[in-house]
């Protein structure tokens, strides 16, 4: 039968409950709890996805055609949760931590309860799609797809996004003129262009909403419960719409020498259009910033993978090497300034932002002062002058002359003052090149495989202390390498009792190259197959030792060069001493019945 | 948990079901797709359906007042702390870690956004106020009241109070920042440049003027305790006077442009005679009056009563009886008819620290718990030069300053070397200071025992629920004296502290204000509007005093930098976001 109707109804359900107990403690003035607290919560939800498709296959001579039309609907039926907590339990023990066991509460703050059903607000996703596939003799292929997606997260006028795509393929090894080429087993050229959408923002961004504050203002004699208080909570953006990701891809897949050698080549250009982002807004707006369709971001690059697999009687081995180069660039920003600034107070309290987005630059690049080492002696300080011979001064401490041990900030504009206008791009958190290596071998039941991954060309901004807000905080041992006399350091300034521009100015003294190559996994094992030949009920068995995160080759001095953290949704590469990747060792037995 | 049902093969027995679901599918596709995507916000109201009832308006107005609380990591975005740090009556103090404090006091600002929270809260409040003003302009609340007149009166008062609050938030910020962007409607363009100093204060005066006109004359003795904390007609009039004095003084003495009136945006000119009239209206009709003993304004007058024993012998000897801080019908104390407007602080918890009085925590004795005085960060130590020049015959001196070497204050255990403090002077302001006593829960804060906030606020860092007095009736009297150049107001204020009458001179007035309002966040702005920041004869800048730093004796003098023209820095991040629209203030 050529016409097929397929209806698929998927239900996703979840439920759970939680109970927690916070005990009394008094560790310090700032770290104490005078009354124990009992919390119980429950949640429950159901959502369904219903997909209906009609497909029609037909063939005219060698022309194979497949048509598809369909709809898909996602709805959240139920998404309810309730939570309550009370302080001052009768038993004071975790086993007895039930709300029932707190009989008498002393103050209003000792009780809290809340409950909501998000699904009751309605909404979901609705999609219509159509596809036409064409195939000629398994040689030429063409796919055309069109989707219309509707999401409740946008205002009615902007709910629908339309996403077409086209892909073509040519298996050239099927051509007659290639039949005599024995060295190539399979070869395919691919090209595709397509769009898809992203709607992952919260709902009601398009309307101006009123929020109630749990603590508003204290009129009258009551200082414990505030007057009922409401505020307009957000700046509405009725124009917010789908973010579109557009991808253009040209590639080649080929196998050579009886499929022992494999090659994949890809060139791509992926453009995120109408990027959904919360961009900081002027304080004069007077409420929280909305999501906006903030701009366009382009990723361009190529990927290459080369693999070799060979089997020689009892010895089997394989090597695969992959390399990828990507270039990230912001091509448009919606706001007037053409720049989005990141959060401030990142590396330390009271310091400037570290990351920013700017047209023509990689997203979230590091921005700050360039430095040219540390003044080693008075002669160097005296030579720190403008073209006219005037001493260069630092904006935040105009009256303080430089001295040996201070950072030599680069006066980019040559005006004799180091200030905001001298800030430049100092680095990027994005690698230029990513490398992957996979090796495996097997010999008479013994096997070993390993994967390595490396990233190169990116930087990390590092700060492990609140150097500006609390200069008395502990240092790491790197402080021993600070400047403390001529020739001692050209990267770390002198220590001082109070924070000054040396540390407070965000500069490349916090910037570190973070190139690394990591042995992600090494597994060594033995297959017991031969020993088990006589056992019927067991098909295969092996024992193995596997180590994850075995070793990282890097010059980066922090805990982990692969830092994902960034305070903004788009920033990354900021190392504030977050928990590093652990090394795990596993001993395993694998049995198949 | 996840399961799917899929029909793949067709057979006759299933055919009906399939056709049915296909039909159903088509129905869904054709008719209900947009219904399916429709949503209703069940957990938030929207501005489209809000501001419709008196309850909505009261909740929304409370939201405007909420912007009075400013969350400030460094303490400096709190107006009371910032205005104190910059003034000449106190030193920055604190510890070696508190570089922020010293920087503020010395008018340097290496940090990015020291005063950003003040800027942000200002515009949050302005947006909230604008939303109410715009909704009330065409509202009809007659269905909620017995008569149209009552409904109109309600609307006028609500509108007047909202105008007052918008003016107040802008006034609070503009005295620090200078000219600011003016945002006058909820949908007004937000990326506008800073208005000039004159335009900004003209708008502020217009808001106060409108508030004073719209709100009705109600004697404060007839207002309900539950409404205490709301601004009223009298407060609006007094703030119009403050605005007049500040603006004309600033223009005349800092900008050197002799100015004697404020021109409102609608070209109404407000001159000295108008302001005097407003003040006299307050003096004659409001019901506000001075508390009989200046010292009864401050919570130290209540600590013995709260403790149920004498923990502060000095207060016992002087027979002090606190007036409370909840107005004429205050729950605690004897009733307070002097405080006209206050920031009504409450208790903080660790997730919401902005609700406690920041200055009380920051200004209290550094790191040392004494009875009845509690500890804090030791900022704002009193300048000994000022203290020593202050006559001992003025009871306000001991009523305003705690000498840590005194013998009847319960501070015998004070150890100046113990606390790693810098710029310490053994003199602490007594108006805003932690007070504590023993009780059933042990030694806890005075307000902790008054209100019983519970475990979440059980820390000296959380329980300073003392209101910050924005405006006392004494200021109405002294402003009246200053404007009329008569001694009546001064002498009324002096008389209640048992001081001899004097005849009027500007110098006498300045001294009176300095002593009456010391440590209340008033002095700095007085110095600015009189141009006395630049006149060493009339300030304590540059006067060397003895201090201790980490227990080691040294000297220090408060400083000022003329280039800043009495203003603070505009937040750097706002300047960047404005894309060249905002300019930084001079000297920063």
mmCIF file of C-alpha atoms in Angstrom, chain A residues 140-463:
data_model
loop_
_atom_site.group_PDB
_atom_site.id
_atom_site.type_symbol
_atom_site.label_atom_id
_atom_site.label_comp_id
_atom_site.label_asym_id
_atom_site.label_seq_id
_atom_site.Cartn_x
_atom_site.Cartn_y
_atom_site.Cartn_z
ATOM 1 C CA UNK A 140 20.538 11.473 -6.714
ATOM 2 C CA UNK A 141 18.478 12.544 -3.763
ATOM 3 C CA UNK A 142 16.504 15.637 -3.010
ATOM 4 C CA UNK A 143 14.469 16.453 0.112
ATOM 5 C CA UNK A 144 12.301 19.502 0.544
ATOM 6 C CA UNK A 145 10.686 20.165 3.893
ATOM 7 C CA UNK A 146 8.492 22.895 5.179
ATOM 8 C CA UNK A 147 7.368 23.386 8.763
ATOM 9 C CA UNK A 148 5.065 25.870 10.389
ATOM 10 C CA UNK A 149 5.460 25.922 14.146
ATOM 11 C CA UNK A 150 3.229 27.754 16.588
ATOM 12 C CA UNK A 151 4.186 28.477 20.162
ATOM 13 C CA UNK A 152 2.182 29.996 23.015
ATOM 14 C CA UNK A 153 5.236 31.807 24.259
ATOM 15 C CA UNK A 154 4.702 34.646 21.821
ATOM 16 C CA UNK A 155 1.918 37.163 21.365
ATOM 17 C CA UNK A 156 -0.857 35.923 19.003
ATOM 18 C CA UNK A 157 0.544 37.874 16.051
ATOM 19 C CA UNK A 158 3.993 36.391 16.436
ATOM 20 C CA UNK A 159 3.125 32.820 17.346
ATOM 21 C CA UNK A 160 3.927 31.223 14.048
ATOM 22 C CA UNK A 161 7.350 30.582 12.653
ATOM 23 C CA UNK A 162 7.914 29.109 9.167
ATOM 24 C CA UNK A 163 10.933 26.954 8.555
ATOM 25 C CA UNK A 164 11.828 25.518 5.152
ATOM 26 C CA UNK A 165 14.754 23.275 4.327
ATOM 27 C CA UNK A 166 16.271 21.586 1.320
ATOM 28 C CA UNK A 167 18.880 18.868 1.087
ATOM 29 C CA UNK A 168 20.481 17.118 -1.854
ATOM 30 C CA UNK A 169 22.809 14.186 -2.190
ATOM 31 C CA UNK A 170 24.782 12.557 -4.934
ATOM 32 C CA UNK A 171 26.249 9.096 -4.440
ATOM 33 C CA UNK A 172 28.814 9.369 -7.159
ATOM 34 C CA UNK A 173 30.159 5.895 -6.618
ATOM 35 C CA UNK A 174 26.913 4.600 -8.120
ATOM 36 C CA UNK A 175 27.731 6.282 -11.405
ATOM 37 C CA UNK A 176 28.765 4.015 -14.235
ATOM 38 C CA UNK A 177 32.028 5.768 -14.770
ATOM 39 C CA UNK A 178 33.033 5.046 -11.168
ATOM 40 C CA UNK A 179 32.418 1.312 -11.279
ATOM 41 C CA UNK A 180 35.974 0.538 -12.319
ATOM 42 C CA UNK A 181 37.483 2.499 -9.385
ATOM 43 C CA UNK A 182 38.173 -0.227 -6.850
ATOM 44 C CA UNK A 183 39.971 2.001 -4.424
ATOM 45 C CA UNK A 184 36.818 3.805 -3.447
ATOM 46 C CA UNK A 185 34.006 1.819 -1.849
ATOM 47 C CA UNK A 186 31.490 4.557 -1.237
ATOM 48 C CA UNK A 187 31.298 8.254 -1.984
ATOM 49 C CA UNK A 188 28.607 10.805 -1.449
ATOM 50 C CA UNK A 189 28.456 14.531 -1.911
ATOM 51 C CA UNK A 190 25.898 16.396 0.192
ATOM 52 C CA UNK A 191 24.544 19.902 0.305
ATOM 53 C CA UNK A 192 21.781 21.208 2.497
ATOM 54 C CA UNK A 193 20.190 24.403 3.601
ATOM 55 C CA UNK A 194 17.558 24.707 6.254
ATOM 56 C CA UNK A 195 16.011 26.634 9.039
ATOM 57 C CA UNK A 196 14.585 25.693 12.385
ATOM 58 C CA UNK A 197 13.174 27.610 15.279
ATOM 59 C CA UNK A 198 13.756 28.184 18.954
ATOM 60 C CA UNK A 199 10.986 29.345 21.255
ATOM 61 C CA UNK A 200 12.510 28.597 24.657
ATOM 62 C CA UNK A 201 11.538 31.663 26.612
ATOM 63 C CA UNK A 202 8.940 31.904 29.301
ATOM 64 C CA UNK A 203 5.391 32.881 28.538
ATOM 65 C CA UNK A 204 3.758 36.303 28.949
ATOM 66 C CA UNK A 205 6.871 38.268 28.079
ATOM 67 C CA UNK A 206 4.683 40.108 25.596
ATOM 68 C CA UNK A 207 2.367 41.550 28.245
ATOM 69 C CA UNK A 208 3.039 43.871 31.117
ATOM 70 C CA UNK A 209 2.492 41.866 34.259
ATOM 71 C CA UNK A 210 1.815 42.724 37.853
ATOM 72 C CA UNK A 211 3.736 40.893 40.525
ATOM 73 C CA UNK A 212 2.923 40.802 44.196
ATOM 74 C CA UNK A 213 5.841 41.283 46.543
ATOM 75 C CA UNK A 214 6.032 39.100 49.600
ATOM 76 C CA UNK A 215 7.544 42.087 51.357
ATOM 77 C CA UNK A 216 6.313 45.465 50.209
ATOM 78 C CA UNK A 217 6.100 48.397 52.552
ATOM 79 C CA UNK A 218 5.384 48.672 56.252
ATOM 80 C CA UNK A 219 2.547 51.100 56.909
ATOM 81 C CA UNK A 220 0.931 51.268 60.311
ATOM 82 C CA UNK A 221 2.226 49.620 63.437
ATOM 83 C CA UNK A 222 3.013 46.218 61.968
ATOM 84 C CA UNK A 223 6.673 45.557 61.316
ATOM 85 C CA UNK A 224 6.263 41.846 60.754
ATOM 86 C CA UNK A 225 3.752 41.631 57.910
ATOM 87 C CA UNK A 226 3.958 44.198 55.148
ATOM 88 C CA UNK A 227 1.052 45.846 53.407
ATOM 89 C CA UNK A 228 -0.140 44.053 50.307
ATOM 90 C CA UNK A 229 2.123 45.357 47.564
ATOM 91 C CA UNK A 230 2.191 45.040 43.812
ATOM 92 C CA UNK A 231 4.534 46.250 41.104
ATOM 93 C CA UNK A 232 4.645 46.169 37.321
ATOM 94 C CA UNK A 233 7.274 43.480 37.030
ATOM 95 C CA UNK A 234 8.562 43.580 33.502
ATOM 96 C CA UNK A 235 8.964 45.728 30.462
ATOM 97 C CA UNK A 236 6.723 44.014 27.933
ATOM 98 C CA UNK A 237 8.010 43.105 24.521
ATOM 99 C CA UNK A 238 4.961 42.411 22.335
ATOM 100 C CA UNK A 239 7.223 41.972 19.309
ATOM 101 C CA UNK A 240 9.255 39.039 20.593
ATOM 102 C CA UNK A 241 9.175 36.202 18.053
ATOM 103 C CA UNK A 242 10.827 32.926 17.070
ATOM 104 C CA UNK A 243 14.595 32.719 16.920
ATOM 105 C CA UNK A 244 15.654 31.103 13.669
ATOM 106 C CA UNK A 245 18.705 28.999 13.167
ATOM 107 C CA UNK A 246 19.762 28.753 9.558
ATOM 108 C CA UNK A 247 22.310 26.227 8.468
ATOM 109 C CA UNK A 248 24.128 25.782 5.199
ATOM 110 C CA UNK A 249 26.184 22.645 4.887
ATOM 111 C CA UNK A 250 28.292 21.067 2.151
ATOM 112 C CA UNK A 251 29.882 17.723 2.794
ATOM 113 C CA UNK A 252 31.559 14.639 1.477
ATOM 114 C CA UNK A 253 31.402 11.099 2.904
ATOM 115 C CA UNK A 254 33.702 8.521 1.433
ATOM 116 C CA UNK A 255 35.110 5.106 2.215
ATOM 117 C CA UNK A 256 38.225 3.768 0.580
ATOM 118 C CA UNK A 257 40.175 0.514 0.412
ATOM 119 C CA UNK A 258 37.353 -1.861 1.284
ATOM 120 C CA UNK A 259 35.958 0.566 3.801
ATOM 121 C CA UNK A 260 39.119 0.491 5.887
ATOM 122 C CA UNK A 261 39.724 4.179 5.370
ATOM 123 C CA UNK A 262 36.885 6.578 6.041
ATOM 124 C CA UNK A 263 36.716 10.266 5.300
ATOM 125 C CA UNK A 264 34.099 12.854 6.199
ATOM 126 C CA UNK A 265 34.452 16.481 5.250
ATOM 127 C CA UNK A 266 32.007 19.229 6.122
ATOM 128 C CA UNK A 267 31.858 22.922 5.629
ATOM 129 C CA UNK A 268 29.072 24.779 7.385
ATOM 130 C CA UNK A 269 27.713 28.171 8.072
ATOM 131 C CA UNK A 270 25.176 28.380 10.830
ATOM 132 C CA UNK A 271 23.455 31.680 11.464
ATOM 133 C CA UNK A 272 21.283 32.310 14.477
ATOM 134 C CA UNK A 273 18.843 35.020 13.504
ATOM 135 C CA UNK A 274 16.699 37.029 15.898
ATOM 136 C CA UNK A 275 18.675 35.612 18.798
ATOM 137 C CA UNK A 276 16.479 35.417 21.910
ATOM 138 C CA UNK A 277 18.408 37.132 24.653
ATOM 139 C CA UNK A 278 17.825 39.246 27.725
ATOM 140 C CA UNK A 279 19.828 42.335 26.973
ATOM 141 C CA UNK A 280 20.463 44.740 29.832
ATOM 142 C CA UNK A 281 18.361 47.870 29.615
ATOM 143 C CA UNK A 282 18.718 51.348 30.999
ATOM 144 C CA UNK A 283 17.718 51.826 34.612
ATOM 145 C CA UNK A 284 15.170 54.400 33.462
ATOM 146 C CA UNK A 285 12.925 51.567 32.276
ATOM 147 C CA UNK A 286 12.194 50.835 35.904
ATOM 148 C CA UNK A 287 11.488 47.108 35.626
ATOM 149 C CA UNK A 288 13.129 43.869 34.569
ATOM 150 C CA UNK A 289 14.514 43.591 31.053
ATOM 151 C CA UNK A 290 12.539 41.489 28.588
ATOM 152 C CA UNK A 291 13.732 38.912 26.124
ATOM 153 C CA UNK A 292 14.344 40.550 22.803
ATOM 154 C CA UNK A 293 15.247 39.249 19.386
ATOM 155 C CA UNK A 294 18.660 40.661 20.003
ATOM 156 C CA UNK A 295 20.656 40.093 16.863
ATOM 157 C CA UNK A 296 22.329 37.615 14.595
ATOM 158 C CA UNK A 297 25.215 35.322 15.395
ATOM 159 C CA UNK A 298 27.188 33.465 12.789
ATOM 160 C CA UNK A 299 29.226 30.288 13.184
ATOM 161 C CA UNK A 300 31.342 29.276 10.247
ATOM 162 C CA UNK A 301 33.753 26.420 10.047
ATOM 163 C CA UNK A 302 34.754 23.020 8.791
ATOM 164 C CA UNK A 303 34.967 19.571 10.244
ATOM 165 C CA UNK A 304 37.067 16.708 9.092
ATOM 166 C CA UNK A 305 37.192 13.131 10.213
ATOM 167 C CA UNK A 306 39.579 10.479 9.084
ATOM 168 C CA UNK A 307 39.313 6.899 10.274
ATOM 169 C CA UNK A 308 41.187 3.681 9.694
ATOM 170 C CA UNK A 309 39.920 0.279 10.767
ATOM 171 C CA UNK A 310 41.685 -2.961 10.036
ATOM 172 C CA UNK A 311 41.416 -6.578 11.091
ATOM 173 C CA UNK A 312 44.284 -9.038 10.746
ATOM 174 C CA UNK A 313 43.292 -12.464 12.029
ATOM 175 C CA UNK A 314 43.281 -12.058 15.793
ATOM 176 C CA UNK A 315 44.417 -8.435 15.798
ATOM 177 C CA UNK A 316 41.920 -5.672 15.242
ATOM 178 C CA UNK A 317 42.577 -1.957 15.514
ATOM 179 C CA UNK A 318 41.105 1.346 14.630
ATOM 180 C CA UNK A 319 42.127 4.980 14.625
ATOM 181 C CA UNK A 320 39.940 7.950 14.126
ATOM 182 C CA UNK A 321 41.038 11.543 14.001
ATOM 183 C CA UNK A 322 38.709 14.494 13.881
ATOM 184 C CA UNK A 323 39.360 18.156 13.653
ATOM 185 C CA UNK A 324 36.993 21.093 13.648
ATOM 186 C CA UNK A 325 37.550 24.746 13.129
ATOM 187 C CA UNK A 326 34.839 27.212 14.042
ATOM 188 C CA UNK A 327 34.663 30.955 13.824
ATOM 189 C CA UNK A 328 32.000 32.705 15.837
ATOM 190 C CA UNK A 329 30.972 36.218 14.970
ATOM 191 C CA UNK A 330 28.103 38.455 15.939
ATOM 192 C CA UNK A 331 26.815 40.049 12.776
ATOM 193 C CA UNK A 332 23.977 42.215 14.060
ATOM 194 C CA UNK A 333 22.754 43.572 17.383
ATOM 195 C CA UNK A 334 19.356 45.114 17.829
ATOM 196 C CA UNK A 335 20.187 47.812 20.350
ATOM 197 C CA UNK A 336 21.429 51.259 19.446
ATOM 198 C CA UNK A 337 24.846 50.803 20.964
ATOM 199 C CA UNK A 338 25.588 47.616 19.001
ATOM 200 C CA UNK A 339 27.050 46.185 22.181
ATOM 201 C CA UNK A 340 25.677 44.097 25.021
ATOM 202 C CA UNK A 341 27.641 44.350 28.237
ATOM 203 C CA UNK A 342 27.928 41.430 30.581
ATOM 204 C CA UNK A 343 27.330 41.386 34.294
ATOM 205 C CA UNK A 344 29.554 43.503 36.477
ATOM 206 C CA UNK A 345 31.121 42.325 39.768
ATOM 207 C CA UNK A 346 32.169 39.047 38.187
ATOM 208 C CA UNK A 347 35.849 38.645 39.020
ATOM 209 C CA UNK A 348 35.400 40.569 42.275
ATOM 210 C CA UNK A 349 32.886 42.825 43.962
ATOM 211 C CA UNK A 350 32.975 46.313 42.472
ATOM 212 C CA UNK A 351 34.798 45.466 39.259
ATOM 213 C CA UNK A 352 33.745 46.026 35.693
ATOM 214 C CA UNK A 353 32.154 43.500 33.405
ATOM 215 C CA UNK A 354 34.415 40.986 31.719
ATOM 216 C CA UNK A 355 32.500 39.745 28.704
ATOM 217 C CA UNK A 356 30.618 41.503 26.013
ATOM 218 C CA UNK A 357 28.850 41.054 22.727
ATOM 219 C CA UNK A 358 29.716 43.330 19.876
ATOM 220 C CA UNK A 359 29.046 43.281 16.174
ATOM 221 C CA UNK A 360 31.999 41.821 14.311
ATOM 222 C CA UNK A 361 33.395 40.044 17.381
ATOM 223 C CA UNK A 362 32.903 36.558 18.796
ATOM 224 C CA UNK A 363 30.034 36.362 21.247
ATOM 225 C CA UNK A 364 31.064 36.961 24.849
ATOM 226 C CA UNK A 365 34.617 38.005 24.064
ATOM 227 C CA UNK A 366 36.767 39.283 26.919
ATOM 228 C CA UNK A 367 37.106 43.016 27.176
ATOM 229 C CA UNK A 368 39.520 44.967 29.322
ATOM 230 C CA UNK A 369 42.896 46.619 29.523
ATOM 231 C CA UNK A 370 45.901 45.286 27.695
ATOM 232 C CA UNK A 371 48.985 45.241 29.839
ATOM 233 C CA UNK A 372 52.620 45.282 28.947
ATOM 234 C CA UNK A 373 54.125 43.526 31.929
ATOM 235 C CA UNK A 374 55.036 44.886 35.345
ATOM 236 C CA UNK A 375 57.294 47.857 36.056
ATOM 237 C CA UNK A 376 60.507 46.276 37.250
ATOM 238 C CA UNK A 377 62.294 49.404 38.429
ATOM 239 C CA UNK A 378 62.125 53.176 38.583
ATOM 240 C CA UNK A 379 63.722 53.524 35.197
ATOM 241 C CA UNK A 380 60.799 51.668 33.663
ATOM 242 C CA UNK A 381 58.323 53.772 35.632
ATOM 243 C CA UNK A 382 59.997 56.932 34.392
ATOM 244 C CA UNK A 383 59.811 55.678 30.843
ATOM 245 C CA UNK A 384 56.028 55.236 31.116
ATOM 246 C CA UNK A 385 55.181 58.480 29.359
ATOM 247 C CA UNK A 386 53.121 59.741 26.469
ATOM 248 C CA UNK A 387 54.585 60.805 23.145
ATOM 249 C CA UNK A 388 54.933 64.279 24.679
ATOM 250 C CA UNK A 389 56.877 62.926 27.618
ATOM 251 C CA UNK A 390 54.132 63.367 30.240
ATOM 252 C CA UNK A 391 53.759 60.565 32.760
ATOM 253 C CA UNK A 392 50.827 58.291 31.955
ATOM 254 C CA UNK A 393 48.303 58.315 34.780
ATOM 255 C CA UNK A 394 45.610 55.873 35.818
ATOM 256 C CA UNK A 395 42.060 57.210 35.740
ATOM 257 C CA UNK A 396 40.870 55.898 39.074
ATOM 258 C CA UNK A 397 43.941 57.158 40.924
ATOM 259 C CA UNK A 398 44.990 60.249 39.000
ATOM 260 C CA UNK A 399 47.138 61.607 41.810
ATOM 261 C CA UNK A 400 49.014 58.380 42.517
ATOM 262 C CA UNK A 401 52.233 58.042 40.531
ATOM 263 C CA UNK A 402 53.128 54.581 39.223
ATOM 264 C CA UNK A 403 55.830 52.654 41.050
ATOM 265 C CA UNK A 404 57.824 49.477 40.500
ATOM 266 C CA UNK A 405 55.578 46.436 40.866
ATOM 267 C CA UNK A 406 52.592 48.195 39.296
ATOM 268 C CA UNK A 407 50.945 46.969 36.135
ATOM 269 C CA UNK A 408 51.982 48.707 32.933
ATOM 270 C CA UNK A 409 48.605 49.327 31.305
ATOM 271 C CA UNK A 410 48.734 50.065 27.596
ATOM 272 C CA UNK A 411 47.514 53.577 26.793
ATOM 273 C CA UNK A 412 45.741 52.626 23.582
ATOM 274 C CA UNK A 413 44.662 56.104 22.571
ATOM 275 C CA UNK A 414 47.818 57.829 23.770
ATOM 276 C CA UNK A 415 45.973 60.494 25.804
ATOM 277 C CA UNK A 416 48.092 59.943 28.888
ATOM 278 C CA UNK A 417 45.234 58.605 31.004
ATOM 279 C CA UNK A 418 44.309 54.942 31.405
ATOM 280 C CA UNK A 419 40.531 54.881 31.377
ATOM 281 C CA UNK A 420 37.487 53.240 29.811
ATOM 282 C CA UNK A 421 38.560 54.372 26.329
ATOM 283 C CA UNK A 422 41.705 52.246 26.536
ATOM 284 C CA UNK A 423 39.830 48.984 26.883
ATOM 285 C CA UNK A 424 40.122 46.536 24.019
ATOM 286 C CA UNK A 425 39.455 42.941 23.189
ATOM 287 C CA UNK A 426 41.855 40.867 25.247
ATOM 288 C CA UNK A 427 40.707 37.353 24.481
ATOM 289 C CA UNK A 428 37.959 34.972 23.544
ATOM 290 C CA UNK A 429 36.429 31.980 25.291
ATOM 291 C CA UNK A 430 35.876 30.185 21.978
ATOM 292 C CA UNK A 431 38.431 27.673 20.713
ATOM 293 C CA UNK A 432 39.738 28.072 17.153
ATOM 294 C CA UNK A 433 40.267 24.391 16.761
ATOM 295 C CA UNK A 434 38.926 21.252 18.354
ATOM 296 C CA UNK A 435 40.658 17.924 18.074
ATOM 297 C CA UNK A 436 39.314 14.452 18.735
ATOM 298 C CA UNK A 437 41.316 11.242 18.740
ATOM 299 C CA UNK A 438 39.965 7.773 19.174
ATOM 300 C CA UNK A 439 42.128 4.653 19.304
ATOM 301 C CA UNK A 440 41.065 1.081 19.789
ATOM 302 C CA UNK A 441 42.734 -2.290 19.519
ATOM 303 C CA UNK A 442 41.873 -5.871 20.304
ATOM 304 C CA UNK A 443 44.071 -8.920 20.457
ATOM 305 C CA UNK A 444 42.976 -12.376 21.517
ATOM 306 C CA UNK A 445 40.307 -11.156 23.846
ATOM 307 C CA UNK A 446 42.297 -8.287 25.281
ATOM 308 C CA UNK A 447 41.051 -4.908 24.223
ATOM 309 C CA UNK A 448 41.867 -1.289 24.858
ATOM 310 C CA UNK A 449 40.371 1.933 23.678
ATOM 311 C CA UNK A 450 40.888 5.556 24.452
ATOM 312 C CA UNK A 451 39.378 8.872 23.479
ATOM 313 C CA UNK A 452 41.179 12.183 23.616
ATOM 314 C CA UNK A 453 39.719 15.609 23.087
ATOM 315 C CA UNK A 454 41.466 18.911 22.811
ATOM 316 C CA UNK A 455 40.561 22.534 22.352
ATOM 317 C CA UNK A 456 42.962 25.202 21.252
ATOM 318 C CA UNK A 457 43.086 28.945 20.871
ATOM 319 C CA UNK A 458 40.732 30.042 23.646
ATOM 320 C CA UNK A 459 41.336 31.895 26.895
ATOM 321 C CA UNK A 460 39.988 31.847 30.422
ATOM 322 C CA UNK A 461 39.512 34.771 32.804
ATOM 323 C CA UNK A 462 40.460 33.610 36.250
ATOM 324 C CA UNK A 463 39.824 34.941 39.725
#
